[in-house]
CSV table of C-alpha atoms in Angstrom, one decimal:
chain,number,residue,atom,x,y,z
A,1315,MET,CA,-8.3,143.3,67.5
A,1316,MET,CA,-10.5,144.2,70.4
A,1317,LEU,CA,-11.3,140.4,70.8
A,1318,THR,CA,-7.8,139.6,70.9
A,1319,THR,CA,-7.1,142.5,73.5
A,1320,PHE,CA,-10.0,141.1,75.6
A,1321,LEU,CA,-8.6,137.5,75.7
A,1322,LEU,CA,-5.2,138.6,76.5
A,1323,LEU,CA,-6.6,140.6,79.5
A,1324,ALA,CA,-8.8,137.6,80.4
A,1325,LEU,CA,-5.7,135.2,80.3
A,1326,CYS,CA,-3.7,137.7,82.4
A,1327,LEU,CA,-6.4,137.5,85.1
A,1328,VAL,CA,-6.7,133.7,84.9
A,1329,THR,CA,-2.9,133.3,85.1
A,1330,HIS,CA,-2.1,136.0,87.6
A,1331,GLY,CA,-0.2,133.6,89.7
A,1332,GLN,CA,1.7,132.0,86.9
A,1333,GLN,CA,5.5,132.3,87.6
A,1334,ASP,CA,6.3,133.0,83.8
A,1335,LEU,CA,4.2,134.8,81.4
A,1336,VAL,CA,4.8,135.0,77.7
A,1337,LEU,CA,1.5,135.4,76.0
A,1338,SER,CA,0.9,134.4,72.2
A,1339,GLN,CA,-2.0,133.4,70.0
A,1340,GLY,CA,-2.7,129.7,69.3
A,1341,SER,CA,-2.7,126.5,71.2
A,1342,CYS,CA,-0.2,124.6,73.1
A,1343,PRO,CA,2.1,122.4,71.0
A,1344,ASP,CA,2.6,118.7,71.6
A,1345,ILE,CA,6.4,118.7,71.7
A,1346,PRO,CA,8.2,115.3,72.5
A,1347,VAL,CA,9.7,115.0,75.9
A,1348,GLN,CA,13.0,113.4,77.0
A,1349,LEU,CA,12.9,109.6,76.6
A,1350,ASN,CA,13.6,107.4,79.5
A,1351,PHE,CA,14.0,110.4,81.7
A,1352,ASP,CA,16.1,109.6,84.9
A,1353,LEU,CA,15.5,111.9,87.7
A,1354,LYS,CA,18.5,110.7,89.8
A,1355,ARG,CA,20.7,111.7,86.9
A,1356,PHE,CA,18.9,115.0,86.6
A,1357,GLU,CA,18.8,116.2,90.1
A,1358,GLY,CA,21.2,118.7,91.4
A,1359,TYR,CA,22.2,122.2,90.5
A,1360,TRP,CA,21.4,123.7,87.1
A,1361,LYS,CA,22.4,127.3,86.0
A,1362,VAL,CA,19.7,129.3,84.2
A,1363,TYR,CA,21.4,130.3,80.9
A,1364,GLU,CA,18.3,131.7,79.2
A,1365,ALA,CA,14.7,132.0,80.0
A,1366,PHE,CA,11.5,133.5,78.8
A,1367,GLY,CA,10.7,136.9,80.5
A,1368,ALA,CA,9.2,136.4,83.8
A,1369,PRO,CA,8.2,139.2,86.1
A,1370,TYR,CA,10.0,137.5,89.2
A,1371,MET,CA,13.2,137.3,87.4
A,1372,VAL,CA,13.5,140.9,86.3
A,1373,GLY,CA,16.9,142.3,87.6
A,1374,MET,CA,17.8,138.9,89.0
A,1375,SER,CA,21.3,137.4,88.3
A,1376,CYS,CA,23.1,134.1,89.1
A,1377,VAL,CA,19.8,132.2,88.9
A,1378,ASP,CA,19.9,128.5,89.8
A,1379,PHE,CA,17.5,125.6,89.7
A,1380,ILE,CA,18.1,122.9,92.3
A,1381,PHE,CA,16.2,119.6,91.7
A,1382,GLU,CA,16.1,116.9,94.5
A,1383,GLN,CA,14.2,113.5,94.3
A,1384,ALA,CA,11.6,113.4,97.0
A,1385,SER,CA,10.5,109.9,97.0
A,1386,ASP,CA,12.0,106.5,96.4
A,1387,ASP,CA,9.7,105.8,93.3
A,1388,GLY,CA,10.9,109.2,91.6
A,1389,ARG,CA,7.3,110.5,91.3
A,1390,TYR,CA,7.9,113.4,93.4
A,1391,VAL,CA,10.5,116.1,93.3
A,1392,ASN,CA,11.5,119.2,95.3
A,1393,ILE,CA,12.4,122.3,93.4
A,1394,ARG,CA,14.3,125.4,94.5
A,1395,LEU,CA,14.9,128.4,92.3
A,1396,GLU,CA,17.2,130.9,93.7
A,1397,GLY,CA,19.1,134.0,92.5
A,1398,ASP,CA,20.5,137.5,93.5
A,1399,ARG,CA,18.7,140.7,93.0
A,1400,ASP,CA,20.5,144.1,93.5
A,1401,VAL,CA,18.6,146.4,95.8
A,1402,LYS,CA,19.1,150.1,94.6
A,1403,VAL,CA,18.2,153.6,96.0
A,1404,LEU,CA,18.1,156.4,93.6
A,1405,GLY,CA,20.0,154.1,91.2
A,1406,PHE,CA,22.8,153.2,93.5
A,1407,LYS,CA,23.4,149.7,94.6
A,1408,ILE,CA,22.9,149.2,98.4
A,1409,TRP,CA,23.3,145.5,98.8
A,1410,THR,CA,22.5,142.3,96.9
A,1411,ALA,CA,19.5,140.2,98.3
A,1412,ASN,CA,19.3,136.4,97.7
A,1413,GLU,CA,15.8,135.4,96.7
A,1414,ILE,CA,14.5,131.8,96.9
A,1415,TYR,CA,11.3,130.1,95.4
A,1416,TYR,CA,10.3,126.7,96.5
A,1417,GLY,CA,8.2,124.3,94.6
A,1418,LYS,CA,7.1,120.6,94.7
A,1419,GLY,CA,6.5,118.6,91.5
A,1420,THR,CA,4.5,115.3,91.0
A,1421,VAL,CA,4.9,113.2,87.9
A,1422,LEU,CA,2.0,114.0,85.6
A,1423,ASP,CA,1.2,110.3,84.4
A,1424,ASP,CA,2.7,106.9,83.9
A,1425,VAL,CA,3.7,107.3,80.3
A,1426,THR,CA,6.8,109.6,81.1
A,1427,ASP,CA,8.5,110.9,84.1
A,1428,ALA,CA,9.7,114.0,82.2
A,1429,GLY,CA,6.5,115.9,83.0
A,1430,TRP,CA,5.7,117.4,86.3
A,1431,SER,CA,2.8,119.3,88.0
A,1432,VAL,CA,4.7,121.8,90.0
A,1433,LEU,CA,3.3,123.9,92.9
A,1434,PHE,CA,5.3,127.1,93.6
A,1435,GLY,CA,5.3,129.3,96.6
A,1436,GLY,CA,7.3,131.8,98.7
A,1437,LYS,CA,8.4,129.3,101.3
A,1438,PRO,CA,8.5,125.6,101.8
A,1439,ASP,CA,5.0,125.2,103.5
A,1440,ASN,CA,3.2,127.6,101.2
A,1441,TYR,CA,2.8,126.1,97.7
A,1442,GLU,CA,0.5,128.6,95.8
A,1443,ASP,CA,0.8,128.1,92.1
A,1444,ARG,CA,0.4,124.9,89.8
A,1445,THR,CA,2.2,124.7,86.5
A,1446,ASN,CA,3.1,121.8,84.3
A,1447,TYR,CA,6.8,121.7,83.3
A,1448,PHE,CA,8.2,119.2,80.8
A,1449,ILE,CA,11.8,118.2,80.4
A,1450,LEU,CA,12.2,118.3,76.7
A,1451,ALA,CA,15.7,117.3,76.3
A,1452,THR,CA,18.8,116.9,78.7
A,1453,ASP,CA,22.1,115.0,78.4
A,1454,TYR,CA,22.2,115.2,82.3
A,1455,VAL,CA,25.8,116.5,82.4
A,1456,ASN,CA,25.8,119.6,80.3
A,1457,TYR,CA,22.3,121.0,79.3
A,1458,ALA,CA,18.5,120.7,79.6
A,1459,ILE,CA,15.5,122.4,78.1
A,1460,VAL,CA,12.5,123.0,80.3
A,1461,TYR,CA,9.1,124.1,78.7
A,1462,SER,CA,5.7,125.0,80.1
A,1463,CYS,CA,2.5,125.9,78.3
A,1464,ILE,CA,-1.1,126.5,79.5
A,1465,GLN,CA,-4.2,127.3,77.7
A,1466,PRO,CA,-6.8,128.3,80.2
A,1467,ALA,CA,-10.6,127.8,79.4
A,1468,LYS,CA,-9.9,126.8,76.0
A,1469,LEU,CA,-9.1,130.3,74.9
A,1470,PRO,CA,-7.1,130.7,71.6
A,1471,ILE,CA,-4.3,132.3,73.6
A,1472,ILE,CA,-1.6,130.5,75.5
A,1473,SER,CA,1.0,131.3,78.3
A,1474,GLU,CA,4.4,129.8,77.8
A,1475,SER,CA,7.7,129.5,79.8
A,1476,CYS,CA,11.0,128.0,78.7
A,1477,PHE,CA,14.5,127.6,80.4
A,1478,ILE,CA,17.7,126.8,78.9
A,1479,LEU,CA,19.7,125.2,81.8
A,1480,LEU,CA,23.4,124.5,82.1
A,1481,ARG,CA,25.4,122.5,84.6
A,1482,ARG,CA,28.2,125.1,84.8
A,1483,ASN,CA,28.6,128.7,83.7
A,1484,GLY,CA,29.8,129.2,80.1
A,1485,SER,CA,28.5,128.6,76.6
A,1486,PRO,CA,26.0,126.1,75.8
A,1487,PRO,CA,26.9,123.0,73.8
A,1488,ALA,CA,26.0,122.9,70.1
A,1489,GLU,CA,22.8,120.5,70.8
A,1490,VAL,CA,21.0,123.5,72.4
A,1491,SER,CA,20.9,125.2,69.0
A,1492,THR,CA,19.4,122.1,67.5
A,1493,HIS,CA,16.8,121.9,70.2
A,1494,LYS,CA,16.0,125.6,69.7
A,1495,PHE,CA,15.4,124.9,66.1
A,1496,ILE,CA,13.0,122.0,67.2
A,1497,LEU,CA,11.2,124.3,69.5
A,1498,LYS,CA,10.7,126.8,66.6
A,1499,SER,CA,9.5,124.2,64.3
A,1500,TYR,CA,6.7,123.5,66.7
A,1501,GLY,CA,5.7,127.2,66.8
A,1502,VAL,CA,7.5,128.3,70.1
A,1503,ASN,CA,9.1,131.9,69.6
A,1504,VAL,CA,12.6,131.2,70.8
A,1505,THR,CA,13.4,135.0,70.4
A,1506,ASN,CA,11.6,135.3,73.8
A,1507,LEU,CA,14.5,133.6,75.4
A,1508,ASN,CA,16.8,136.2,77.4
A,1509,LYS,CA,20.2,135.6,78.5
A,1510,VAL,CA,20.5,135.5,82.4
A,1511,ASN,CA,23.3,137.6,83.9
A,1512,ASN,CA,25.7,134.9,85.3
A,1513,TYR,CA,28.7,137.1,85.5
A,1514,ASN,CA,30.8,136.4,88.5
A,1515,CYS,CA,28.6,133.7,89.7
A,1516,TYR,CA,29.8,130.6,91.5
């Protein structure tokens, strides 16, 4: 128990810049990614329907991912994550602030274009954090499932993030439930997925 606690604390220190932080014991699963991934079809606006709990997303609503191809060969992608956060004083809403996070992704290898090494920062010229993200599944027009997992220093503990993305507000198609079952079969705890408030969002 003490060893596990120590490892968790160590991982928190190692991944202090990580955008999403769901910790669990084990090793990163080798989950298949989207075959023949096409960035041109994938780029554009995606609504975040569900996501693993992330400190920076607490209290945020109307969260969108925007992907844009940044090179002709499709090996680079610009990423923008934006959402609204209510600013409250003594429990009363004063105004709603729009927050934006910028990232730049590079294709990880020549085997698949569905894996990116992403640098995130607070503004376009300040990319601070590097994380690998994988497009596990998408039909390009309705849904996409994005997953990330890191295991620093070979510790028996991992840090995961996962997003269920939709092209438009509403309920996800039936395929999403199937892919959640697949995630679960690889040991991913899908109960960590929290629904994002997209009420009255454009």
